[in-house]
Coordinates of C-alpha atoms in Angstrom, one line a residue:
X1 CA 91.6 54.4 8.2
X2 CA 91.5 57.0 11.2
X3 CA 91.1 59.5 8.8
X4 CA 88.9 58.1 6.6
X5 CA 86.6 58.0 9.5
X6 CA 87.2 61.3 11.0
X7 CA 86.2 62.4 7.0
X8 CA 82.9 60.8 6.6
X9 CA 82.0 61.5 10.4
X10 CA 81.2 64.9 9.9
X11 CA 78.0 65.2 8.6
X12 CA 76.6 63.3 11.9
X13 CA 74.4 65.4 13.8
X14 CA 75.8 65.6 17.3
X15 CA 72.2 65.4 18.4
X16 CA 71.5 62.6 16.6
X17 CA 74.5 60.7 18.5
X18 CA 73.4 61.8 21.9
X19 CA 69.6 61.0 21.9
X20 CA 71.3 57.2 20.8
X21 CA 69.3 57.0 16.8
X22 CA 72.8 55.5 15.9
X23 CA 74.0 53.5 18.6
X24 CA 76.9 52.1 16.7
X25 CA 79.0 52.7 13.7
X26 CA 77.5 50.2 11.6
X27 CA 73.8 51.2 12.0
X28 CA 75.6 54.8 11.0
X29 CA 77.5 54.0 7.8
X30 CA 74.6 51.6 6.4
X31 CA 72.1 54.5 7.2
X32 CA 74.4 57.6 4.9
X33 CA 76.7 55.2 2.9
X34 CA 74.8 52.4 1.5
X35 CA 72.9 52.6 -1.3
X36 CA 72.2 50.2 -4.5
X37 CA 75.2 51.4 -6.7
X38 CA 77.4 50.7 -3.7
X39 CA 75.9 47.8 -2.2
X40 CA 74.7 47.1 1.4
X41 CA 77.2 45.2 2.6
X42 CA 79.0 46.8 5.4
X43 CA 83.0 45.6 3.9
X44 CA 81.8 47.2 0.8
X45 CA 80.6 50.8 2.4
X46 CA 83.9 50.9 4.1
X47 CA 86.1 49.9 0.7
X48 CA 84.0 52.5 -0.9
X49 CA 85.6 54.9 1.5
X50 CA 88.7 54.3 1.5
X51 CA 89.2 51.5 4.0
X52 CA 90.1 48.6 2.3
X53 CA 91.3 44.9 3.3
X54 CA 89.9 45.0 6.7
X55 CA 89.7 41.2 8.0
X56 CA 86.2 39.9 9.6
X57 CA 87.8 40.5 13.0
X58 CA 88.9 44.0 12.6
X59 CA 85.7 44.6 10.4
X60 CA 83.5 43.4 13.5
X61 CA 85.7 45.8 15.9
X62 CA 85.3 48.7 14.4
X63 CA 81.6 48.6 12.8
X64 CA 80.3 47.6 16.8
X65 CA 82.4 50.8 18.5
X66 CA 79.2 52.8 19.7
X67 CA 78.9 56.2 17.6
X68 CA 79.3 58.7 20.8
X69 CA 82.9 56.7 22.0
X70 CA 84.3 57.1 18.5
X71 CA 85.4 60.4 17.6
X72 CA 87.2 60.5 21.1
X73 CA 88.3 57.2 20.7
X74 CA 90.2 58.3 17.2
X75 CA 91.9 61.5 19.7
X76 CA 93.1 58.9 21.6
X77 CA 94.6 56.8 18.8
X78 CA 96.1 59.4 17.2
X79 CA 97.4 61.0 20.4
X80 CA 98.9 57.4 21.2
X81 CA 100.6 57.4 17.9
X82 CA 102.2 60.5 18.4
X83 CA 103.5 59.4 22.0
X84 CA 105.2 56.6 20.2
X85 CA 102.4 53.3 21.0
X86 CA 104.1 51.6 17.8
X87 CA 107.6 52.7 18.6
X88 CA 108.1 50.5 22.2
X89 CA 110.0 47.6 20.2
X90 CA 112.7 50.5 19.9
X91 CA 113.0 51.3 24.0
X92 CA 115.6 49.1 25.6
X93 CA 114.4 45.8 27.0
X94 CA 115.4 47.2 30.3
X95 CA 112.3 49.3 30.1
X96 CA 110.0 46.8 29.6
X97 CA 110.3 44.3 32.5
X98 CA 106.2 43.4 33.2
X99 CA 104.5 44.4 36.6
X100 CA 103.7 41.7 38.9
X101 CA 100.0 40.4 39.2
X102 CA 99.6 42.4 42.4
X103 CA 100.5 45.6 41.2
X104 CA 98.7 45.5 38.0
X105 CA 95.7 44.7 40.2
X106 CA 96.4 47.5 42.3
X107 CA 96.4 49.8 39.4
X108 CA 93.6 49.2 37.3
X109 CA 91.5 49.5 40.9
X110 CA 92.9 53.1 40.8
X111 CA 89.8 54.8 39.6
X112 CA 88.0 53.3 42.4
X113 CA 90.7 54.4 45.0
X114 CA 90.6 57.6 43.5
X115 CA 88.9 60.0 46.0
X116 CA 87.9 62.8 43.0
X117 CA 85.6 63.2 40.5
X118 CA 85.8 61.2 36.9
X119 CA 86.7 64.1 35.2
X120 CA 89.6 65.0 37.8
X121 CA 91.0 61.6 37.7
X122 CA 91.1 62.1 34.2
X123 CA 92.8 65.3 33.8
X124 CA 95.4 63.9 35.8
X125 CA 95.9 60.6 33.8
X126 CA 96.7 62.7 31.0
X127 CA 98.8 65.3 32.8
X128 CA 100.7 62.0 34.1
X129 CA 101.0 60.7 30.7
X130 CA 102.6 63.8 29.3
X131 CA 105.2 63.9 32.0
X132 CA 105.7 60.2 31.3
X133 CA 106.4 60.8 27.6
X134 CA 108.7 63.7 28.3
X135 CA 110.7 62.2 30.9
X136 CA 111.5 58.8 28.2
X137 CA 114.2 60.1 26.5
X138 CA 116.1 60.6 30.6
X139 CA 114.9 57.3 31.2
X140 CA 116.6 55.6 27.7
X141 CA 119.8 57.4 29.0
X142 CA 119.7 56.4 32.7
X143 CA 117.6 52.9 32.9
X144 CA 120.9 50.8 33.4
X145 CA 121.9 53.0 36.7
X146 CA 118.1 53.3 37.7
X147 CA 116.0 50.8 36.6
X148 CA 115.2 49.8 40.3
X149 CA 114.6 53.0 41.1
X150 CA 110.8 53.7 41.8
X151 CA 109.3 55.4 38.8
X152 CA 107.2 58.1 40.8
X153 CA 110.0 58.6 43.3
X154 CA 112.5 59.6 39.4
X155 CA 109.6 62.0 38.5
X156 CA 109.4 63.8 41.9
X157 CA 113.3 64.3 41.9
X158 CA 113.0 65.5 38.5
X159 CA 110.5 68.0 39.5
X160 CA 108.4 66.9 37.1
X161 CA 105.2 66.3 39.4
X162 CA 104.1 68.3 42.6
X163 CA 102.8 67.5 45.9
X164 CA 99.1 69.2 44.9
X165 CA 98.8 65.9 42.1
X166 CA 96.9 63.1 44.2
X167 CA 97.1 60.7 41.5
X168 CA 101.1 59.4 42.3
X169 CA 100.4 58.3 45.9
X170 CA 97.9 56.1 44.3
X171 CA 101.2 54.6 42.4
X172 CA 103.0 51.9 44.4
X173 CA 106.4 52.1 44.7
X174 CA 107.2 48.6 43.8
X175 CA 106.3 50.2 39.7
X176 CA 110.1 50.7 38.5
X177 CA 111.4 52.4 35.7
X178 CA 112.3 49.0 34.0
X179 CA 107.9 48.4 34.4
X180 CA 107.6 51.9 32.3
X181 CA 106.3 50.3 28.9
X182 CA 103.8 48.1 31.1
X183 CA 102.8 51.4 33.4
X184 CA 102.6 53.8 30.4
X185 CA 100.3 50.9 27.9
X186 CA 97.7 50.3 31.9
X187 CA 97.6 54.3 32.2
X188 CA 96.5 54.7 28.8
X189 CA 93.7 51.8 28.9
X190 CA 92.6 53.9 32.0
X191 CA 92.6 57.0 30.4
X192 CA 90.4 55.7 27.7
X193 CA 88.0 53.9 30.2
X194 CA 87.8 57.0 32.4
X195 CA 87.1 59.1 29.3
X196 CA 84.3 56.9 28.2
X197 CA 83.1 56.7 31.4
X198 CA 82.9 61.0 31.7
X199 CA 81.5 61.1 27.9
X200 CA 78.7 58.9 29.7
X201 CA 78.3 61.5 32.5
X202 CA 78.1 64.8 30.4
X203 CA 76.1 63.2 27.5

């Protein structure tokens, strides 16, 4: 479906998206897709395409995505299936021991706390992310020695973050290496709320 989309995305004019004539995908697809031989209906302009047995649910989703959020929105998704999104029922249960109420609060107030711009915060939830994904194979090996072992407190001993990033003392150190599935799945909603929020800005 991802690249379906990506396929019959390109003819929209970049201009068209930012002055807001399609607001969302739907509006878009009914506009250049639909015609009498195909129908109006918006499951059939998708089957037409390519992208077949969606369900009402998943139908509603993806036709109400707003036009300018989608294209980075498909990065994103591809990006996370690269990283492995669908592979976490294959990391060791020790991995994926949930955050406590607190600390998940703490954390998705972290772009608030944050004291630089959008587009810095962002730059260095994706930086953190990459070390994150590199560092998963070390933590596979190790998590039954250092599962307790604060997960920013493992990356600076590593070397794998310096002092100059701002965004780890924003971490608490009660986030583990057994809370790394949970930490990794709340940085990457963040990353994709910052980015919408810096498309916003620039647009």
């Amino acid at each position: 479906a991802l690249g379906h989309l990506i396929k019959f995305l390109l003819p929209v004019d970049e201009c068209q998206v930012n002055k807001g004539i399609y607001d969302e995908l739907k509006e878009f697809m009914l506009s250049q897709y639909a015609t009498e031989e195909r129908g109006n209906s918006l499951q059939e302009v998708f089957c037409k395409i390519g992208i077949k047995n969606l369900s009402d649910t998943q139908l509603a989703c993806l036709s109400s995505v707003r036009l300018c959020f989608l294209l980075s929105t498909l990065e994103l998704f591809v990006r996370w299936v690269k990283e492995g999104l669908y592979d976490f029922n294959s990391l060791p249960i020790a991995l994926k021991v949930h955050l406590n109420e607190e600390d998940s609060t703490l954390l998705e107030q972290l772009p608030k706390r944050f004291p630089g711009t959008s587009s810095q915060l962002l730059v260095e939830l994706k930086e953190l992310g990459d070390v994150l994904l590199r560092v998963e194979g070390h933590l596979i090996k190790e998590v039954n020695e250092q599962a307790q072992k604060p997960l920013i407190e493992l990356l600076q001993t590593l070397n794998l973050i310096s002092d100059a990033d701002r965004l780890p003392d924003f971490i608490p150190n009660t986030v583990l290496v057994c809370h790394y599935v949970n930490f990794r799945m709340i940085l990457r909603r963040m990353t994709s709320i910052v980015e919408q929020g810096v498309t916003m800005e620039t647009s």
